[in-house]
Short mmCIF file of C-alpha atoms and ligand atoms in Angstrom, two decimals:
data_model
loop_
_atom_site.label_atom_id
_atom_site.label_comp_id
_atom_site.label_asym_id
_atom_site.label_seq_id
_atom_site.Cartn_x
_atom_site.Cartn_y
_atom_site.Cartn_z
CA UNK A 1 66.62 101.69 143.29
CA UNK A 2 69.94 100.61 145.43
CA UNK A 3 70.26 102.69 148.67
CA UNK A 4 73.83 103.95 147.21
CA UNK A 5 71.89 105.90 144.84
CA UNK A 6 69.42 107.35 146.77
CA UNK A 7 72.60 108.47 149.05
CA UNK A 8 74.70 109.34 146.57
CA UNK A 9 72.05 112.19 145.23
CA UNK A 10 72.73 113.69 148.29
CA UNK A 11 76.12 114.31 147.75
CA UNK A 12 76.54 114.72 143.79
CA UNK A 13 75.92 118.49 142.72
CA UNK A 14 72.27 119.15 141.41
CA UNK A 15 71.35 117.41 137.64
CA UNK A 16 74.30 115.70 137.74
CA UNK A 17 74.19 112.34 135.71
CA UNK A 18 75.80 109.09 138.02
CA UNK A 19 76.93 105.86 137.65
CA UNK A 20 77.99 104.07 140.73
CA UNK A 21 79.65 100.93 140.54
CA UNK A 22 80.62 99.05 143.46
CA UNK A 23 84.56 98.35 144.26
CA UNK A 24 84.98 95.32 145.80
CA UNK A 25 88.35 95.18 147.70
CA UNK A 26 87.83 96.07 151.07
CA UNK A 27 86.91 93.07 153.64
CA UNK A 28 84.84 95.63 156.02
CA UNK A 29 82.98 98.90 154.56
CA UNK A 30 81.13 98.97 151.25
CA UNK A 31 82.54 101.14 148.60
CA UNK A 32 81.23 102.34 145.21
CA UNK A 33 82.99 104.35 142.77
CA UNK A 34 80.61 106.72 142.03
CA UNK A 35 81.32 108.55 138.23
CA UNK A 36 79.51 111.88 136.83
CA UNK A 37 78.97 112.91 133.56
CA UNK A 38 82.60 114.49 133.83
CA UNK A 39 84.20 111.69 134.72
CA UNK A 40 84.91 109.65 137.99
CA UNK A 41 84.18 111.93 141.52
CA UNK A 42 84.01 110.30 144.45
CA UNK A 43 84.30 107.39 146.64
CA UNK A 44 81.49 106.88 148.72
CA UNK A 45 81.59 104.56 151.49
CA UNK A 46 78.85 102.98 153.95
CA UNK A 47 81.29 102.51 157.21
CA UNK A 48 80.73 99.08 158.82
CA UNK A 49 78.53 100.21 162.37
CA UNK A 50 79.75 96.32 163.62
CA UNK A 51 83.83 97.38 163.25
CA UNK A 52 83.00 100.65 163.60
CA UNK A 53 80.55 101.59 165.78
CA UNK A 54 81.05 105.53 166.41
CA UNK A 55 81.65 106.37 163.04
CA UNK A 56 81.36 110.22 163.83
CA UNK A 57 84.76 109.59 165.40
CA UNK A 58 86.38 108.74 162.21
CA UNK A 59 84.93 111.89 161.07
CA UNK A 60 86.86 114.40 163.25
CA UNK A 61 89.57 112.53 162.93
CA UNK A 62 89.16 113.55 159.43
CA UNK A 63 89.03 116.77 159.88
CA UNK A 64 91.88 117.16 162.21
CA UNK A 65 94.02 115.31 159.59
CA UNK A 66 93.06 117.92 156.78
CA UNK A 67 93.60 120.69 159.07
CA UNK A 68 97.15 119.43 160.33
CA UNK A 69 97.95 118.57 156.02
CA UNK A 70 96.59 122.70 155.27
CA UNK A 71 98.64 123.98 157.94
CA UNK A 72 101.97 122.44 157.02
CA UNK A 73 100.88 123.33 153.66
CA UNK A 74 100.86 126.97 154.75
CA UNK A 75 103.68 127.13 157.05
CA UNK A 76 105.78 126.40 154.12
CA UNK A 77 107.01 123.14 155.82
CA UNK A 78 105.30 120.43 153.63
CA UNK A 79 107.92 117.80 153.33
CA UNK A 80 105.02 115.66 152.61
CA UNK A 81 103.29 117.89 150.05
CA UNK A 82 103.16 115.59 147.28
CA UNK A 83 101.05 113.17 148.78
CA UNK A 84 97.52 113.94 148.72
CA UNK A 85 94.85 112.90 150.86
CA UNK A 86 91.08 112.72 149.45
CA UNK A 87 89.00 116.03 150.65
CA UNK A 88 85.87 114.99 152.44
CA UNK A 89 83.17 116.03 150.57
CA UNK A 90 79.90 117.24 151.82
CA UNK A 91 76.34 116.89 150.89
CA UNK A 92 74.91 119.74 149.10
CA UNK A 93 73.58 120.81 152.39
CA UNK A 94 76.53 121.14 154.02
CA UNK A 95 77.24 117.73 155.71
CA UNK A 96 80.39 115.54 155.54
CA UNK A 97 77.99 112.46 156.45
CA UNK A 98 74.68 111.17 156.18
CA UNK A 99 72.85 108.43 158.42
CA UNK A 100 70.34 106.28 156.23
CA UNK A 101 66.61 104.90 157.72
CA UNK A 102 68.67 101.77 159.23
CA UNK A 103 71.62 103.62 160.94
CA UNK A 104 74.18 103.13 157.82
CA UNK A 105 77.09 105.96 157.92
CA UNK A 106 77.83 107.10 154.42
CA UNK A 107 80.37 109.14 153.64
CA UNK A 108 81.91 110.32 150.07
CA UNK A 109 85.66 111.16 149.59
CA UNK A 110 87.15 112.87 146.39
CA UNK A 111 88.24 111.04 143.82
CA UNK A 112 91.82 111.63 143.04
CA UNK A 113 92.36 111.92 139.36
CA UNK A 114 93.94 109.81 136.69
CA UNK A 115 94.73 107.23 139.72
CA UNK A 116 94.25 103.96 140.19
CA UNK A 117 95.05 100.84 142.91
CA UNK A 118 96.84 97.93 141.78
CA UNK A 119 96.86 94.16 143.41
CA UNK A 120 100.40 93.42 143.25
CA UNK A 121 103.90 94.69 143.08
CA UNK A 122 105.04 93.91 139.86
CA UNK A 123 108.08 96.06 139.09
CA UNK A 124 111.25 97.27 142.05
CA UNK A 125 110.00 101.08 141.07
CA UNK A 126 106.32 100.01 142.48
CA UNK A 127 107.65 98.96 145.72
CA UNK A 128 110.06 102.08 145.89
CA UNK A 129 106.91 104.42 145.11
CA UNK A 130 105.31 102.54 148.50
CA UNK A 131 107.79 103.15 150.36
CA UNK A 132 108.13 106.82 149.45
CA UNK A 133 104.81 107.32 149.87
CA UNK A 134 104.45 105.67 153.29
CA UNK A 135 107.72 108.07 154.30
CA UNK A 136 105.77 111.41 153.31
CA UNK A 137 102.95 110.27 155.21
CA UNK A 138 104.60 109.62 158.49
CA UNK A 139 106.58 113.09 158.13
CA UNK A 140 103.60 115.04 157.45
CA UNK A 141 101.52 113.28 160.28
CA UNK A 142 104.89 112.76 162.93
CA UNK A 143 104.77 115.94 164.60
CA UNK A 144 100.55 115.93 164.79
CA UNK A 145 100.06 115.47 168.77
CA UNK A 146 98.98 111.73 168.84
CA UNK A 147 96.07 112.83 171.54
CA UNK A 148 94.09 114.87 169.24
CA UNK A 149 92.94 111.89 167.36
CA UNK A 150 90.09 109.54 167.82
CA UNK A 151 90.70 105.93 168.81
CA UNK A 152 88.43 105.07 166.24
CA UNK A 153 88.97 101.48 166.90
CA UNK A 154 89.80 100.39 170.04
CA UNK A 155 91.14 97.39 170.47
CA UNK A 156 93.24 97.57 166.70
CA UNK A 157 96.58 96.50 166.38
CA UNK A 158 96.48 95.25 170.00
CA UNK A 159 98.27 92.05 169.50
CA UNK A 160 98.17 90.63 173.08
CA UNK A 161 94.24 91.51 173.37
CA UNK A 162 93.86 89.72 169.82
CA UNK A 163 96.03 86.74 171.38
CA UNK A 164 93.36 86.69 174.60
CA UNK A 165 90.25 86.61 172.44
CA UNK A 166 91.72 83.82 170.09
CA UNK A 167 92.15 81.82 173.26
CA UNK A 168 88.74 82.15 174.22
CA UNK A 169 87.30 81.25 170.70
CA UNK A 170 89.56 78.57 170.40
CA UNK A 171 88.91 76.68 174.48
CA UNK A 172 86.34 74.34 172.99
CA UNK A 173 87.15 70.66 173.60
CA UNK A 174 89.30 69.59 170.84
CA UNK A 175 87.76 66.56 169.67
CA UNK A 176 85.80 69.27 167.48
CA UNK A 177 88.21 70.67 165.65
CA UNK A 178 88.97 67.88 163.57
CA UNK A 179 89.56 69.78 160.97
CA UNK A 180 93.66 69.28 160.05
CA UNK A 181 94.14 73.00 158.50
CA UNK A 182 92.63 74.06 161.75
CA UNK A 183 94.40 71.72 164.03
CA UNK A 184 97.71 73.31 162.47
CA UNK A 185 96.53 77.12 162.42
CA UNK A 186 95.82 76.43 166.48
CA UNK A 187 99.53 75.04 166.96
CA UNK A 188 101.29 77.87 164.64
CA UNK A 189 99.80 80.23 167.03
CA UNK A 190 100.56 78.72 170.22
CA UNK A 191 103.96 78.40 169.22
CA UNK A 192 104.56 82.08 169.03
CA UNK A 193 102.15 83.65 171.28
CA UNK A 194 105.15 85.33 172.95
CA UNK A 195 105.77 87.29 169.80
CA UNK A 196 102.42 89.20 170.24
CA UNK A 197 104.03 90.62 173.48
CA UNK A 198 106.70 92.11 172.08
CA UNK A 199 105.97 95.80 170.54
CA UNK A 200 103.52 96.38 173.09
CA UNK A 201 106.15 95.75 176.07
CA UNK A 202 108.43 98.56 173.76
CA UNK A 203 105.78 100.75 173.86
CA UNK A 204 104.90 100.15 177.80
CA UNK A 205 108.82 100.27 178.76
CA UNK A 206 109.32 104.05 176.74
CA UNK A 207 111.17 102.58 174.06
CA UNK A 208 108.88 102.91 171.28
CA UNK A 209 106.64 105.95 170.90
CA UNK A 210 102.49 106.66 170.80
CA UNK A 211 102.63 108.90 167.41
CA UNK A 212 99.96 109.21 164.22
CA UNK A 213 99.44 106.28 162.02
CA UNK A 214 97.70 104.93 158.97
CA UNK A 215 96.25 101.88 160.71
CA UNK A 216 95.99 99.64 157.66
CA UNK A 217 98.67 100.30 155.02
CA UNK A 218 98.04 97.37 152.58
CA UNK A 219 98.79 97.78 148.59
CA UNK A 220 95.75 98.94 147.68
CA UNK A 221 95.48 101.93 149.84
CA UNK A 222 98.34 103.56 147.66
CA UNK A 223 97.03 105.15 144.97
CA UNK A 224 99.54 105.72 141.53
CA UNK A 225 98.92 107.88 139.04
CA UNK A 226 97.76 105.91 135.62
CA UNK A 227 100.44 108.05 133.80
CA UNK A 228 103.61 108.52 135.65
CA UNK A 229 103.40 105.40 137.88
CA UNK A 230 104.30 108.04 140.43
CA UNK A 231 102.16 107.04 144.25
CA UNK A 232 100.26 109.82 145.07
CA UNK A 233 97.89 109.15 147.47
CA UNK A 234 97.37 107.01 150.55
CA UNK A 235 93.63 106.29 151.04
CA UNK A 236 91.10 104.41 153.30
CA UNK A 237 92.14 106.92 156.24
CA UNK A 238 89.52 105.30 158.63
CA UNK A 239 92.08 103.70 160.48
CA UNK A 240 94.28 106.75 161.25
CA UNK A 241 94.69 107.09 165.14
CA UNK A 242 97.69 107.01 167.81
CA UNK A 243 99.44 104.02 167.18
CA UNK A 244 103.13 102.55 166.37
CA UNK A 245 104.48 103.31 163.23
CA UNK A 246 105.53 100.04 163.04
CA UNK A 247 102.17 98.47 162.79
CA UNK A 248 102.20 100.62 159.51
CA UNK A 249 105.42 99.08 158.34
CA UNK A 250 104.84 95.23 159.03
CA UNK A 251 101.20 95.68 157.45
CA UNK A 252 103.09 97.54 154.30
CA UNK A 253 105.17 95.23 154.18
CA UNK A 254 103.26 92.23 154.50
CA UNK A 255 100.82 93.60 152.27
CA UNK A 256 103.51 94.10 149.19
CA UNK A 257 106.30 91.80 149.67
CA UNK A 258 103.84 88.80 149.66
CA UNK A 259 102.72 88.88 145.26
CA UNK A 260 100.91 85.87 145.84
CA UNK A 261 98.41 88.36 148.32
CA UNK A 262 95.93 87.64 150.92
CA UNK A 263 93.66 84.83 148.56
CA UNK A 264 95.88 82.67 146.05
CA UNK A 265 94.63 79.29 145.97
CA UNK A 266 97.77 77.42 146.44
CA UNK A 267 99.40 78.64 149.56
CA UNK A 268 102.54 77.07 148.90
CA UNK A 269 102.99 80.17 146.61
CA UNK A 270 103.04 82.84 149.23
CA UNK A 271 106.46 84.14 150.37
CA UNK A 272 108.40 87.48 151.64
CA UNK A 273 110.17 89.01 148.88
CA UNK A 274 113.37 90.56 150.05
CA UNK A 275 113.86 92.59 147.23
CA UNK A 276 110.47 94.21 147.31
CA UNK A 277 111.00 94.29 150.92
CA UNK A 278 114.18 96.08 150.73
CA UNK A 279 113.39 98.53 148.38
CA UNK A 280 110.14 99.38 150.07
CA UNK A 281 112.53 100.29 153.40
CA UNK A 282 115.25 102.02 151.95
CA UNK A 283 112.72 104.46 150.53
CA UNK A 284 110.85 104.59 153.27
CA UNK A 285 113.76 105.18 155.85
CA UNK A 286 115.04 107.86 153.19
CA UNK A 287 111.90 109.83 153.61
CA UNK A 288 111.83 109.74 157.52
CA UNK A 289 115.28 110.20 158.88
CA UNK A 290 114.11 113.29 160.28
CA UNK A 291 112.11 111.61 163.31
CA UNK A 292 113.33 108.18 163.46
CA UNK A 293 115.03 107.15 166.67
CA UNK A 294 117.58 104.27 167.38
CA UNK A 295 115.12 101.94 169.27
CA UNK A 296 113.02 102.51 166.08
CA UNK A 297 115.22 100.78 164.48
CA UNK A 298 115.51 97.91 167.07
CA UNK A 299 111.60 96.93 166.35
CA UNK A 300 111.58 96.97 162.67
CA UNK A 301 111.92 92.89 162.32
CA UNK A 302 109.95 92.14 165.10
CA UNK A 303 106.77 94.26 163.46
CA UNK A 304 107.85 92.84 159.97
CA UNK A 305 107.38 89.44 161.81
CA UNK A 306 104.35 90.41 163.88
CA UNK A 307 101.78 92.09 161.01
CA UNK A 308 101.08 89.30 159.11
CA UNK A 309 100.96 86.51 162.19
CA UNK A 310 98.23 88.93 163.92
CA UNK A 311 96.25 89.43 160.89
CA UNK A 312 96.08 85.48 160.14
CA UNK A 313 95.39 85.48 164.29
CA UNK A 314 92.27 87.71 163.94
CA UNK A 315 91.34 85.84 160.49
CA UNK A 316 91.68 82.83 162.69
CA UNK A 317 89.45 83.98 165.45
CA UNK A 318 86.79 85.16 163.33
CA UNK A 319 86.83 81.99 161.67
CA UNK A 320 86.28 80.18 165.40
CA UNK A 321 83.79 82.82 165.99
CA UNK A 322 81.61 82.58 162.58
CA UNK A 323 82.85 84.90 160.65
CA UNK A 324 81.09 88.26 162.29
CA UNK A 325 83.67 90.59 161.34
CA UNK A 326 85.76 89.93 158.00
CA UNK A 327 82.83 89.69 154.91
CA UNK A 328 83.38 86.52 153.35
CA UNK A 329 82.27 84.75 150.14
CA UNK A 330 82.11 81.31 151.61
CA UNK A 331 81.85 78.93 154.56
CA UNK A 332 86.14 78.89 155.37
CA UNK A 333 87.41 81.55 153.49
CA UNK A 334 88.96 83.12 156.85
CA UNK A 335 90.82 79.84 157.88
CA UNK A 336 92.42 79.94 154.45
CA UNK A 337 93.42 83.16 154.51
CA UNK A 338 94.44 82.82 158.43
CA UNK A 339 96.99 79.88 156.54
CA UNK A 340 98.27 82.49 154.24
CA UNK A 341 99.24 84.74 156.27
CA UNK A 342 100.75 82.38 158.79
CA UNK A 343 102.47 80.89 155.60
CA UNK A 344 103.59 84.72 155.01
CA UNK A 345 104.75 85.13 158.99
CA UNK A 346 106.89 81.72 158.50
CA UNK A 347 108.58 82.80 155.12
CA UNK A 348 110.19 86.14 157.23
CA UNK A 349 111.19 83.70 159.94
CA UNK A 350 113.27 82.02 157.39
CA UNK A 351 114.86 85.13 156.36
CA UNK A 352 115.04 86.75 159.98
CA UNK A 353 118.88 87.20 159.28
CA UNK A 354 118.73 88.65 155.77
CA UNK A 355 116.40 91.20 157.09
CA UNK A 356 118.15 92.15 160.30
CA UNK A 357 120.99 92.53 158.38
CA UNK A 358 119.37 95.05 156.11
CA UNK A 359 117.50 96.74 158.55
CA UNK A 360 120.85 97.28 160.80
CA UNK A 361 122.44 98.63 157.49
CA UNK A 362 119.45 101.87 157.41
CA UNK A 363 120.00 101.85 160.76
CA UNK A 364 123.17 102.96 160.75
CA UNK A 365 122.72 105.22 157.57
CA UNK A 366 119.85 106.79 158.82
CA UNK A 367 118.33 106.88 162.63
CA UNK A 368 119.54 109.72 165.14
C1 GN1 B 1 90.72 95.04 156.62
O1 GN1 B 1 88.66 96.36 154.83
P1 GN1 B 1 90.07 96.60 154.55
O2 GN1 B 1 90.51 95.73 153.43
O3 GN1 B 1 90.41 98.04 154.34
C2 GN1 B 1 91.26 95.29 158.02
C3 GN1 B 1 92.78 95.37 158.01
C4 GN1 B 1 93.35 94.12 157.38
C5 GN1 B 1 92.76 93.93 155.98
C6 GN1 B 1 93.24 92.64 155.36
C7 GN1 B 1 89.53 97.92 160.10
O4 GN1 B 1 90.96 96.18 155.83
O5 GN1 B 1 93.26 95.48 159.33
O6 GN1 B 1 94.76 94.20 157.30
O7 GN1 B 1 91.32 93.90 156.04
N1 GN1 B 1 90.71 96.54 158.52
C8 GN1 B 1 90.11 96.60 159.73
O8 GN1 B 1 92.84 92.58 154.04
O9 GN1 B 1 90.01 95.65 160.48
MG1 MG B 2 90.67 99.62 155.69
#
C-alpha cells in the first residue's frame, strides 16, 4: 500500500472510507487530494525536506497566520473576511504533522468546499476575482508584525543571491554549452543582471517595506468556488514569510497574464496580457488603498518585470545544476521553461510604457 495511505489513516476520522488521488501541479511538494465517503476533505501534502528543510517552521508559521485571521475575525475588523484560508488539520491524536520512517513531513489541510483551481484566465471577471483576492489577503496579513513569522525559506525571492548562484553554475568553459537555447538563456540574463538589484536596493534604502507575504501567488493557488466563480481562497501557504509585497504581485501577475503558462510547447505563444494585467491591478489596488504607500507605487513595474526573469533565472540554474530542485518529467524541461519565462520577462519590456502608464493612473487614484 502507497505511504499516502498509510499517512493519511492517521489523519482521516476513525472507519472512514478514502480515496486519495494524487494532484499533480506543484513543481516541489507532493500533494494528494484525499476524498471520504462524504465527499472531498483534505489536502495532504509531503513537504519537500530538499526546499524545505525545517518544515516545523512552516508549521508555526501556520499557526500564527490562523491566529492573526481569528483575531481580526473577532475584533470585528475583518476587511479580509471573505477569503478563507484552509484550517490545519490534526491527526486524530492531536498533531498538525507527522514524520514518516524516512524523515517525510506530511501535513493535511482542509479542503475548502465546492472549489476548485483552474490553469488559465479565461474570462476579465477571473482575473478581477485574482486580484480581489490577492487585495484581501494583503489587508488581512498587512498589519501582522513581519518578525513573528518564520523565514521558512531563506534565500526566496532573493534576486541578487539567485543572480550569484547562476553565475557560479554557469562559469564552466563555454565550449560546453553548445547548446543554442542555452547559449541564448546565458546572454538574456547577462543582459539584465542589473534588474535583479533593483527591489532589493528599495528595500535596503527604506523605500520599500519588510511586511507579510504569500511567497508564491501563481493561478493555481486561488481557489474559486465551482458555483459562483467567486475566489475564495488563497492556498499553498508554505511560502508565507516577511517579504515584499511586490514579489506577490509580479509572481500574480506573471502567473495570470501569461495564458499560454509556464509549459506550452511553442514559446512563441507566451505573452503579457494587458488586459488581464490591468484588471488584476485595479482590483487589487481597490482592495489595499488602506496601506499602500507612494514608493509602493514606484516599484510596481520593476517587480512586474523582475518575477518572471528570476523564476526563468532559478529554472535556468537548476537546469546548469541537474535539476536538484524543480521535479521534472524529462532531461531539459527546466531550460524550456527558463525560455518561457524569459520570453514572458521580454513581452512586459515591450509594453514597459503601457504599464507605467496604468500603474501611475492607480497611483494617483489610490496610494497615500
Ligand atoms: C514552485 O511547487 P509550486 O508550484 O507551488 C516554486 C515557485 C515558482 C513555481 C513555478 C517554494 O511552486 O516559486 O514560482 O514553482 N516554489 C518554491 O511554477 O520554490
Ligand atoms: Mg508553492
Amino acid at each position: 500500500m502507497p505511504l499516502e495511505h498509510d499517512i493519511a489513516r492517521l489523519f482521516v476520522p476513525d472507519g472512514e472510507a478514502v480515496t486519495i488521488v494524487p494532484l499533480r501541479h506543484g513543481l516541489i511538494n507532493d500533494s494528494f487530494l484525499v476524498t471520504t465517503k462524504s465527499g472531498p476533505w483534505a489536502v495532504l501534502q509531503r513537504i519537500n525536506r530538499h526546499v524545505f528543510p525545517k518544515p516545523e517552521l512552516i508549521m508555526e508559521n501556520l499557526r500564527v497566520l490562523a491566529a492573526h485571521v481569528r483575531g481580526r475575525a473577532v475584533s470585528g475588523n475583518a476587511a479580509g473576511d471573505e477569503i478563507r484560508l484552509p484550517e490545519i488539520l490534526k491527526t486524530q491524536d492531536g498533531r498538525d504533522y507527522v514524520i514518516d520512517a524516512e524523515g517525510g513531513c506530511w501535513r493535511a489541510l482542509e479542503y475548502i468546499e465546492d472549489s476548485q483551481t483552474i490553469e488559465s484566465i479565461k474570462e476579465i471577471r477571473q482575473a478581477e476575482e485574482v486580484g480581489v483576492a490577492l487585495g484581501r489577503f494583503h489587508t488581512l496579513i498587512h498589519n501582522l508584525d513581519p518578525a513573528r513569522l518564520h523565514q521558512t525559506l531563506p534565500g526566496f525571492h532573493d534576486a541578487p543571491g539567485y543572480f550569484t548562484r547562476f553565475l557560479r553554475a554557469s562559469a564552466r568553459p563555454r565550449h560546453v554549452l553548445v547548446e543554442r537555447n542555452l547559449l541564448q538563456g546565458l546572454s538574456f540574463v547577462e543582459n539584465r543582471w542589473g534588474l535583479t538589484r533593483v527591489l532589493d536596493q528599495a528595500r535596503r534604502d527604506g523605500k520599500l517595506m519588510i511586511r507579510p507575504i504569500h511567497g508564491d501567488t501563481k493561478l493555481n493557488n486561488f481557489l474559486f468556488n465551482k458555483n459562483t466563480g467567486k475566489a475564495v481562497s488563497l492556498i499553498d501557504l508554505d511560502t508565507v514569510q516577511p517579504g515584499l509585497i511586490h514579489f506577490d504581485i509580479g509572481d500574480c501577475l506573471r502567473s495570470c497574464a501569461n495564458p499560454a503558462g509556464e509549459s506550452p510547447e511553442d514559446i512563441a505563444s507566451v505573452c503579457f496580457d494587458l488586459d488581464i494585467g490591468r484588471a488584476i491591478l485595479e482590483h487589487y489596488f481597490a482592495e489595499t488603498r488602506e496601506f499602500l504607500t507612494r514608493a509602493d507605487f514606484e516599484y510596481f513595474y520593476d517587480a512586474i518585470r523582475l518575477i518572471p526573469f528570476e523564476l526563468g533565472l532559478r529554472f535556468l540554474t537548476d537546469h546548469l545544476e541537474g535539476d536538484h530542485y524543480f521535479k521534472i518529467d524529462h532531461p531539459g524541461q527546466n531550460l524550456h521553461r527558463a525560455q518561457v519565462q524569459f520570453r514572458l520577462t521580454a513581452s512586459i519590456e515591450e509594453q514597459e510604457q503601457l504599464i507605467k502608464k496604468l500603474i501611475t493612473r492607480f497611483a494617483v487614484m489610490h496610494s497615500r
